[in-house]
Short mmCIF file of C-alpha atoms and ligand atoms in Angstrom, two decimals:
data_model
loop_
_atom_site.label_atom_id
_atom_site.label_comp_id
_atom_site.label_asym_id
_atom_site.label_seq_id
_atom_site.Cartn_x
_atom_site.Cartn_y
_atom_site.Cartn_z
CA MET A 1 0.00 0.00 0.00
CA THR A 2 1.19 3.53 -0.80
CA ASP A 3 0.01 6.61 1.12
CA LEU A 4 1.02 9.13 -1.52
CA LEU A 5 2.07 8.50 -5.11
CA LEU A 6 3.86 11.30 -6.96
CA ARG A 7 3.42 10.35 -10.59
CA ASP A 8 5.50 11.68 -13.47
CA VAL A 9 8.03 13.87 -11.62
CA ARG A 10 11.68 14.65 -12.40
CA VAL A 11 13.98 14.07 -9.41
CA GLU A 12 16.24 17.15 -9.20
CA ASN A 13 18.34 17.29 -12.41
CA SER A 14 17.39 13.85 -13.72
CA PRO A 15 16.12 14.24 -17.30
CA ASP A 16 13.71 11.30 -17.07
CA PRO A 17 10.37 11.49 -15.26
CA THR A 18 9.59 8.81 -12.70
CA ASP A 19 7.16 7.96 -9.92
CA ILE A 20 7.84 8.35 -6.18
CA ARG A 21 6.00 6.24 -3.64
CA ILE A 22 5.63 7.33 -0.02
CA ARG A 23 4.44 5.44 3.02
CA ASP A 24 4.52 6.33 6.73
CA GLY A 25 6.30 9.59 5.95
CA ARG A 26 9.18 8.08 4.02
CA ILE A 27 10.06 7.41 0.40
CA THR A 28 9.56 3.69 -0.26
CA ALA A 29 10.26 3.53 -3.99
CA ILE A 30 11.49 5.66 -6.89
CA GLY A 31 10.37 4.15 -10.20
CA GLY A 32 10.60 0.37 -10.13
CA PRO A 33 7.99 -2.30 -10.37
CA ASP A 34 5.86 -1.35 -7.33
CA THR A 35 2.23 -1.10 -8.46
CA SER A 36 0.54 -1.15 -5.06
CA PRO A 37 -2.62 0.98 -4.86
CA ALA A 38 -2.21 4.51 -3.53
CA THR A 39 -4.48 6.35 -1.11
CA GLU A 40 -3.65 9.66 -2.81
CA THR A 41 -2.03 10.40 -6.16
CA LEU A 42 -0.51 13.66 -7.34
CA ASP A 43 0.22 13.90 -11.05
CA GLY A 44 3.42 15.96 -11.49
CA ASP A 45 3.06 16.25 -15.25
CA GLY A 46 6.84 16.10 -15.65
CA ARG A 47 7.59 18.80 -13.06
CA ILE A 48 10.80 18.84 -11.00
CA VAL A 49 10.81 17.67 -7.39
CA LEU A 50 13.50 18.82 -4.97
CA PRO A 51 14.09 17.82 -1.37
CA GLY A 52 12.39 20.38 0.88
CA LEU A 53 14.26 23.69 1.23
CA VAL A 54 16.27 24.19 4.44
CA GLU A 55 16.38 27.56 6.19
CA THR A 56 19.49 27.42 8.36
CA HIS A 57 19.25 30.86 9.97
CA LEU A 58 16.01 32.72 10.73
CA HIS A 59 14.72 35.05 13.48
CA PRO A 60 10.92 34.56 13.53
CA ASP A 61 10.63 36.15 16.99
CA LYS A 62 11.63 39.60 15.74
CA ALA A 63 10.29 39.42 12.19
CA LEU A 64 7.69 41.80 10.74
CA LEU A 65 8.61 44.74 12.99
CA ASP A 66 9.66 47.16 10.26
CA SER A 67 6.16 48.58 10.00
CA VAL A 68 6.22 49.21 13.78
CA ARG A 69 9.61 50.97 13.87
CA PRO A 70 12.16 50.97 11.06
CA ASN A 71 15.95 51.19 11.40
CA PRO A 72 16.76 54.88 12.14
CA THR A 73 20.31 54.78 10.72
CA GLY A 74 20.41 51.76 8.41
CA THR A 75 23.39 50.37 10.33
CA LEU A 76 23.88 47.18 12.34
CA ALA A 77 24.09 49.31 15.51
CA GLY A 78 20.81 51.00 14.55
CA ALA A 79 19.12 47.64 13.97
CA ILE A 80 20.30 46.25 17.30
CA SER A 81 19.25 49.37 19.26
CA VAL A 82 15.79 49.76 17.73
CA THR A 83 15.10 46.05 18.15
CA ALA A 84 16.27 46.17 21.77
CA GLU A 85 13.72 48.96 22.40
CA LEU A 86 10.94 46.96 20.74
CA LYS A 87 11.88 43.79 22.61
CA ALA A 88 11.05 45.47 25.92
CA GLY A 89 7.41 45.42 24.80
CA PHE A 90 7.33 41.85 23.48
CA THR A 91 4.47 39.68 24.65
CA HIS A 92 4.14 35.94 24.24
CA ALA A 93 1.02 36.37 22.08
CA GLY A 94 2.59 39.08 19.93
CA VAL A 95 5.76 37.09 19.26
CA ARG A 96 3.72 34.00 18.47
CA ALA A 97 1.47 35.83 16.00
CA ARG A 98 4.42 37.28 14.06
CA ALA A 99 6.41 34.04 14.17
CA GLU A 100 3.46 32.06 12.82
CA GLN A 101 3.05 34.50 9.93
CA VAL A 102 6.69 33.90 9.05
CA LEU A 103 6.39 30.11 9.31
CA ARG A 104 3.42 30.25 6.95
CA MET A 105 5.44 32.29 4.44
CA CYS A 106 8.32 29.81 4.62
CA VAL A 107 6.18 26.68 4.25
CA LEU A 108 4.28 28.14 1.28
CA ASN A 109 7.67 28.69 -0.35
CA GLY A 110 8.72 25.06 0.02
CA THR A 111 10.75 25.17 3.24
CA THR A 112 10.45 22.00 5.30
CA THR A 113 13.16 22.66 7.95
CA ILE A 114 13.98 25.90 9.78
CA ARG A 115 16.76 26.65 12.26
CA ALA A 116 15.32 29.55 14.28
CA HIS A 117 17.47 31.87 16.41
CA PRO A 118 15.23 33.48 19.09
CA ASP A 119 16.90 36.15 21.25
CA VAL A 120 17.83 35.05 24.77
CA ASP A 121 18.84 38.02 26.91
CA PRO A 122 17.84 39.95 30.07
CA VAL A 123 15.21 41.97 28.15
CA ALA A 124 13.45 39.23 26.15
CA GLY A 125 14.24 36.53 28.69
CA LEU A 126 13.14 33.17 27.30
CA THR A 127 9.92 34.46 25.68
CA GLY A 128 11.07 33.95 22.09
CA LEU A 129 12.50 30.53 22.84
CA GLU A 130 9.34 29.42 24.66
CA VAL A 131 7.19 30.57 21.72
CA LEU A 132 9.41 28.74 19.25
CA HIS A 133 9.24 25.59 21.38
CA GLU A 134 5.44 25.83 21.33
CA LEU A 135 5.55 26.25 17.56
CA ARG A 136 8.06 23.40 17.21
CA ASP A 137 5.21 21.16 18.44
CA ALA A 138 2.24 22.99 16.92
CA TRP A 139 3.79 23.13 13.45
CA ALA A 140 5.51 19.74 13.55
CA ASP A 141 3.28 18.33 10.82
CA LEU A 142 4.21 21.22 8.49
CA VAL A 143 7.84 22.05 9.20
CA THR A 144 10.71 20.85 11.38
CA LEU A 145 11.87 23.63 13.70
CA GLN A 146 15.25 23.69 15.41
CA THR A 147 15.81 26.33 18.10
CA VAL A 148 19.05 28.21 18.73
CA ALA A 149 19.46 30.08 22.03
CA PHE A 150 20.83 33.37 20.67
CA PRO A 151 22.47 35.98 22.98
CA GLN A 152 21.97 38.99 20.68
CA GLU A 153 22.97 41.47 23.40
CA GLY A 154 26.18 39.64 24.32
CA ILE A 155 26.96 37.34 27.23
CA LEU A 156 29.54 39.20 29.32
CA GLN A 157 28.04 42.66 28.84
CA ALA A 158 24.46 41.48 29.46
CA PRO A 159 24.21 40.28 33.07
CA ASP A 160 22.79 36.82 33.70
CA THR A 161 22.76 35.85 30.02
CA HIS A 162 25.08 32.89 30.65
CA LYS A 163 22.56 31.56 33.18
CA LEU A 164 19.72 32.19 30.71
CA LEU A 165 21.57 30.23 28.02
CA ARG A 166 21.89 27.29 30.40
CA LYS A 167 18.16 27.57 31.17
CA ALA A 168 17.44 27.61 27.44
CA LEU A 169 19.49 24.46 26.87
CA ASP A 170 17.87 22.79 29.89
CA ALA A 171 14.48 23.73 28.36
CA GLY A 172 15.37 21.88 25.15
CA ALA A 173 17.05 24.39 22.82
CA ASP A 174 18.56 22.35 20.00
CA VAL A 175 21.58 24.56 19.36
CA ILE A 176 23.67 27.10 21.32
CA GLY A 177 23.97 30.45 19.58
CA GLY A 178 26.45 33.29 19.85
CA CYS A 179 26.98 36.90 18.83
CA THR A 180 30.74 37.10 18.85
CA TYR A 181 31.04 40.85 18.21
CA ALA A 182 28.53 41.86 20.90
CA GLU A 183 31.08 42.50 23.66
CA LYS A 184 33.06 45.62 24.55
CA THR A 185 36.60 44.32 24.08
CA LEU A 186 38.43 41.81 21.90
CA ASP A 187 39.25 39.69 24.94
CA ASP A 188 35.58 39.59 25.95
CA CYS A 189 34.61 38.57 22.40
CA LYS A 190 37.06 35.66 22.62
CA ARG A 191 35.69 34.76 26.03
CA HIS A 192 32.15 34.86 24.53
CA ILE A 193 33.28 32.34 21.89
CA ASP A 194 34.89 30.13 24.53
CA LEU A 195 31.71 30.17 26.66
CA VAL A 196 29.52 29.23 23.68
CA LEU A 197 31.78 26.41 22.51
CA ASP A 198 32.13 25.13 26.09
CA LEU A 199 28.32 24.97 26.36
CA ALA A 200 28.17 23.15 23.01
CA ALA A 201 30.65 20.55 24.28
CA GLU A 202 28.99 20.24 27.70
CA TYR A 203 25.44 19.84 26.38
CA GLY A 204 26.38 17.88 23.25
CA VAL A 205 24.65 20.38 20.94
CA PRO A 206 25.90 22.18 17.82
CA ALA A 207 26.96 25.84 18.01
CA ASP A 208 25.74 28.45 15.54
CA MET A 209 27.20 31.92 16.02
CA HIS A 210 26.85 35.32 14.37
CA ALA A 211 30.43 36.32 13.56
CA ASP A 212 32.59 38.88 11.75
CA PHE A 213 29.62 40.93 10.56
CA ALA A 214 31.34 44.10 9.27
CA ASP A 215 32.64 45.54 6.02
CA ASP A 216 36.24 45.04 7.06
CA THR A 217 38.46 43.93 9.92
CA ALA A 218 39.49 47.41 11.13
CA ASP A 219 37.84 46.52 14.46
CA PRO A 220 39.46 43.22 15.57
CA ARG A 221 36.21 42.08 17.21
CA PHE A 222 35.05 41.41 13.66
CA ALA A 223 38.02 39.24 12.67
CA LEU A 224 37.51 36.16 14.80
CA ALA A 225 36.81 33.39 12.26
CA GLY A 226 40.37 32.06 12.65
CA TYR A 227 40.07 32.05 16.46
CA ILE A 228 36.73 30.21 16.22
CA ALA A 229 38.30 27.60 13.89
CA GLU A 230 41.15 27.08 16.37
CA GLN A 231 38.82 26.75 19.37
CA THR A 232 36.44 24.46 17.46
CA ALA A 233 39.29 22.09 16.63
CA ALA A 234 40.59 22.25 20.22
CA ARG A 235 37.23 20.99 21.51
CA GLY A 236 36.72 18.32 18.84
CA LEU A 237 33.60 20.08 17.52
CA SER A 238 34.39 19.69 13.81
CA GLY A 239 31.20 19.59 11.73
CA ARG A 240 29.17 20.99 14.66
CA VAL A 241 29.85 24.72 14.33
CA ALA A 242 28.31 27.19 11.88
CA LEU A 243 28.93 30.93 11.51
CA GLY A 244 26.44 33.43 10.15
CA HIS A 245 27.48 36.49 8.08
CA VAL A 246 31.36 36.35 8.12
CA THR A 247 31.28 39.37 5.81
CA SER A 248 34.51 41.07 6.99
CA LEU A 249 36.39 38.10 5.51
CA GLY A 250 35.55 39.55 2.10
CA GLY A 251 37.43 42.72 3.07
CA LEU A 252 40.78 40.98 3.59
CA PRO A 253 43.47 40.83 0.90
CA PRO A 254 43.11 37.63 -1.18
CA ALA A 255 45.97 35.65 0.40
CA GLU A 256 44.81 36.44 3.94
CA ARG A 257 41.16 35.59 3.33
CA ARG A 258 42.10 32.33 1.61
CA ALA A 259 44.24 31.42 4.62
CA VAL A 260 41.27 32.00 6.96
CA ALA A 261 38.99 30.03 4.62
CA ALA A 262 41.46 27.14 4.76
CA GLU A 263 41.42 27.30 8.58
CA LEU A 264 37.60 27.14 8.60
CA ALA A 265 37.62 24.19 6.20
CA ALA A 266 40.26 22.32 8.21
CA ALA A 267 38.30 22.85 11.45
CA GLY A 268 35.00 21.78 9.87
CA VAL A 269 33.35 25.16 10.52
CA ALA A 270 30.49 26.00 8.13
CA VAL A 271 29.48 29.48 6.96
CA VAL A 272 25.93 30.70 6.42
CA SER A 273 25.67 33.63 4.04
CA LEU A 274 22.80 36.02 4.82
CA PRO A 275 22.90 38.21 1.73
CA ALA A 276 19.64 40.13 2.20
CA THR A 277 20.80 41.47 5.57
CA ASP A 278 24.44 41.83 4.56
CA LEU A 279 23.56 43.93 1.53
CA PHE A 280 21.16 46.15 3.50
CA LEU A 281 23.41 46.82 6.51
CA GLY A 282 26.76 46.66 4.74
CA GLY A 283 28.70 49.55 3.25
CA ARG A 284 26.88 52.18 5.30
CA ARG A 285 30.01 54.24 5.92
CA ASP A 286 31.02 54.17 2.25
CA GLU A 287 30.31 57.46 0.50
CA ARG A 288 31.31 56.10 -2.90
CA ALA A 289 32.01 52.64 -4.37
CA VAL A 290 29.67 51.24 -1.70
CA ARG A 291 30.68 47.71 -0.69
CA ARG A 292 28.27 44.81 -0.94
CA GLY A 293 29.32 43.39 2.43
CA LEU A 294 29.30 39.75 1.40
CA THR A 295 31.20 36.71 2.57
CA PRO A 296 33.66 35.62 -0.18
CA VAL A 297 31.64 32.73 -1.59
CA ARG A 298 34.08 31.59 -4.27
CA ASP A 299 37.04 31.52 -1.87
CA LEU A 300 35.04 29.57 0.71
CA TRP A 301 33.97 27.03 -1.90
CA ASP A 302 37.49 26.72 -3.27
CA ALA A 303 38.82 26.09 0.24
CA GLY A 304 36.19 23.38 0.83
CA VAL A 305 34.12 25.28 3.42
CA LEU A 306 30.53 24.08 3.73
CA LEU A 307 28.32 27.04 2.78
CA ALA A 308 24.60 27.61 3.21
CA CYS A 309 22.45 30.63 2.35
CA SER A 310 19.54 31.79 4.47
CA ASN A 311 17.03 34.61 5.01
CA ASN A 312 18.04 35.69 8.54
CA ASN A 313 15.43 38.42 9.04
CA ILE A 314 12.13 39.21 7.38
CA ARG A 315 10.87 42.79 7.31
CA ASN A 316 12.56 44.28 10.36
CA ALA A 317 15.36 46.73 11.19
CA PHE A 318 18.02 44.22 10.09
CA THR A 319 16.35 43.39 6.76
CA PRO A 320 13.27 45.41 5.79
CA TYR A 321 12.43 43.03 2.92
CA GLY A 322 11.68 39.38 2.35
CA THR A 323 8.96 36.90 1.50
CA GLY A 324 10.45 33.84 3.17
CA ASP A 325 11.43 32.46 -0.23
CA LEU A 326 14.84 30.79 -0.10
CA LEU A 327 15.06 30.62 -3.89
CA GLU A 328 14.75 34.41 -4.04
CA THR A 329 17.52 34.83 -1.48
CA ALA A 330 19.74 32.25 -3.20
CA LEU A 331 19.34 34.20 -6.45
CA LEU A 332 20.34 37.35 -4.58
CA LEU A 333 23.49 35.55 -3.41
CA ALA A 334 24.25 34.52 -6.99
CA ARG A 335 23.85 38.10 -8.19
CA LEU A 336 25.99 39.61 -5.43
CA ALA A 337 28.76 36.99 -5.63
CA HIS A 338 29.10 37.12 -9.42
CA LEU A 339 27.90 33.54 -9.84
CA SER A 340 26.34 32.53 -13.14
CA GLY A 341 25.92 29.66 -15.57
CA PRO A 342 24.52 26.22 -14.78
CA ALA A 343 27.46 24.93 -12.71
CA ASP A 344 27.45 27.94 -10.35
CA LEU A 345 23.66 28.11 -10.14
CA HIS A 346 23.39 24.39 -9.35
CA ARG A 347 25.87 24.95 -6.54
CA VAL A 348 23.96 27.99 -5.24
CA LEU A 349 20.81 25.85 -5.20
CA ARG A 350 22.65 23.43 -2.91
CA THR A 351 23.14 26.27 -0.38
CA VAL A 352 19.39 26.07 0.36
CA THR A 353 19.05 22.30 -0.12
CA HIS A 354 21.79 19.67 0.30
CA ASP A 355 24.52 21.87 1.79
CA ALA A 356 22.02 23.65 4.04
CA ALA A 357 20.83 20.25 5.27
CA LYS A 358 24.42 19.39 6.25
CA VAL A 359 24.75 22.67 8.15
CA ALA A 360 21.50 21.88 10.00
CA GLY A 361 22.79 18.38 10.78
CA LEU A 362 19.95 16.63 8.96
CA THR A 363 20.63 12.95 8.39
CA ASP A 364 19.13 11.05 5.49
CA TYR A 365 18.26 14.25 3.60
CA GLY A 366 17.53 14.01 -0.13
CA ILE A 367 15.38 12.04 -2.51
CA HIS A 368 16.24 8.38 -2.11
CA ARG A 369 14.60 5.23 -0.85
CA GLY A 370 14.15 5.37 2.92
CA ALA A 371 14.57 9.17 3.16
CA PRO A 372 11.98 11.30 4.96
CA ALA A 373 9.44 12.46 2.36
CA ASP A 374 10.11 16.21 2.75
CA LEU A 375 9.75 17.46 -0.81
CA VAL A 376 8.81 20.41 -2.95
CA ILE A 377 7.42 20.12 -6.47
CA LEU A 378 8.27 23.14 -8.60
CA ASP A 379 6.18 24.32 -11.53
CA THR A 380 9.02 23.85 -14.00
CA ARG A 381 10.69 21.19 -16.12
CA ASP A 382 13.91 23.20 -16.49
CA TYR A 383 16.41 22.48 -13.70
CA ASP A 384 18.93 25.07 -14.93
CA ALA A 385 16.32 27.84 -14.67
CA ILE A 386 15.07 27.12 -11.12
CA LEU A 387 16.86 30.11 -9.56
CA LEU A 388 16.24 32.31 -12.58
CA ASP A 389 12.49 31.64 -12.65
CA ARG A 390 11.80 30.85 -8.99
CA PRO A 391 8.79 28.84 -10.17
CA ALA A 392 5.62 28.38 -8.14
CA ARG A 393 5.81 25.70 -5.45
CA THR A 394 3.12 23.45 -6.93
CA ALA A 395 3.09 21.22 -3.84
CA VAL A 396 5.01 21.14 -0.58
CA ILE A 397 5.19 17.75 1.08
CA LYS A 398 6.17 17.27 4.73
CA ALA A 399 6.66 13.76 6.09
CA GLY A 400 4.64 12.35 3.22
CA ARG A 401 1.67 14.72 3.43
CA ILE A 402 0.85 17.59 1.11
CA VAL A 403 0.94 20.68 3.36
CA ALA A 404 0.79 23.53 0.83
CA ARG A 405 -0.12 24.11 -2.79
CA THR A 406 0.35 27.07 -5.11
CA THR A 407 -1.11 27.59 -8.55
CA ARG A 408 -0.04 30.53 -10.65
CA THR A 409 -1.11 31.20 -14.22
CA SER A 410 -0.06 33.92 -16.64
CA ASP A 411 -1.09 34.22 -20.28
CA LEU A 412 -0.91 36.83 -23.00
CA THR A 413 -4.46 37.84 -23.81
CA LEU A 414 -3.55 39.41 -27.14
CA ALA A 415 -1.36 37.84 -29.84
CA PRO A 416 1.39 39.99 -31.40
CA THR A 417 0.73 41.10 -34.97
CA GLY A 418 2.89 39.90 -37.87
CA ALA A 419 3.73 36.59 -36.18
CA LEU A 420 5.53 34.11 -38.42
CA GLU A 421 3.41 31.28 -39.74
CA ALA A 422 4.00 28.07 -37.83
ZN1 ZN B 501 20.88 36.30 12.44
#
């Protein structure tokens, strides 16, 4: 017996359509002789199916605040200060309502796993984390949520945050977060990193830190990727540490940035590019030849660093844009990083699928027999044009059930004159 039969679909870049059979939330057959009856059948009509998109870095707790109070300066400092003011008025119900709007946007766009980074600090307390834990259960049939306890305001400069992080991990946070530049001195930033990695080792959870988020390394608090690589290796945490932003790396001379990229690769530290935020907040002091503020994607790839791309913030002081569509953000990364042509674009697509899944620690990700049936069917038959077209997500499938559908039609209603005869 088959619960769901996807008939006539193309698996990623395979040219030949096939059928996918799903039972008890997992893929049981791709093609093959199985002809067992199906409870539900979806005819793909030759469309492409991808494994569900993976959002490795998102802040649902502070999304959708731009209409309440926008960033007064357009800088990172402006975003942090205006959000800190707004956080003082956060309520459980308010955070939940905004976070659920964001989850809905993400699921409609084909995302089946989200790593969420709610703020944990003396102002917000554990409100964001508690809401995300509620939603982790309430939305479990639609999307897998991981929670990261994120000390946005620092650890050493925000009293009691270290205790709050322990409380968050005791309450079931999946990942320990960090904000490595949110301390007053370089030594305190290093101590922040040590504290986060020590908690990761003690609790047996991955670490996912915001790091080196600046246009350049003039301020040494924004040049800590090498230190993080060294400390990750020292604790045996290879493959368990990810860094968001890492934009100042792009400001180093080529030989220096390649050396740091090699250190990250050797230590098994992944990087998550957050291009929508980086582009908005970056280059604010530049009066001409404004920098794009992007992590050096090509150098990281060449060094063998695992790289994902994610949305980070949706419509707030850090990023006043966004629809929750990872394909849109991946295309933005391609544009900003000068990536083009099928080989580059296929690789960019991996930053929101296969490579993102590795960053999020997902096992058994992908479209193969026995894998969880987390899938998205795209309204296209052209794999090379997925990022260019960002086609409608015809169906989103979570654990073998269809959880969202989108139909979009566009037609010319008038034929051009003088058309050539067929
Ligand atoms: Zn972030």
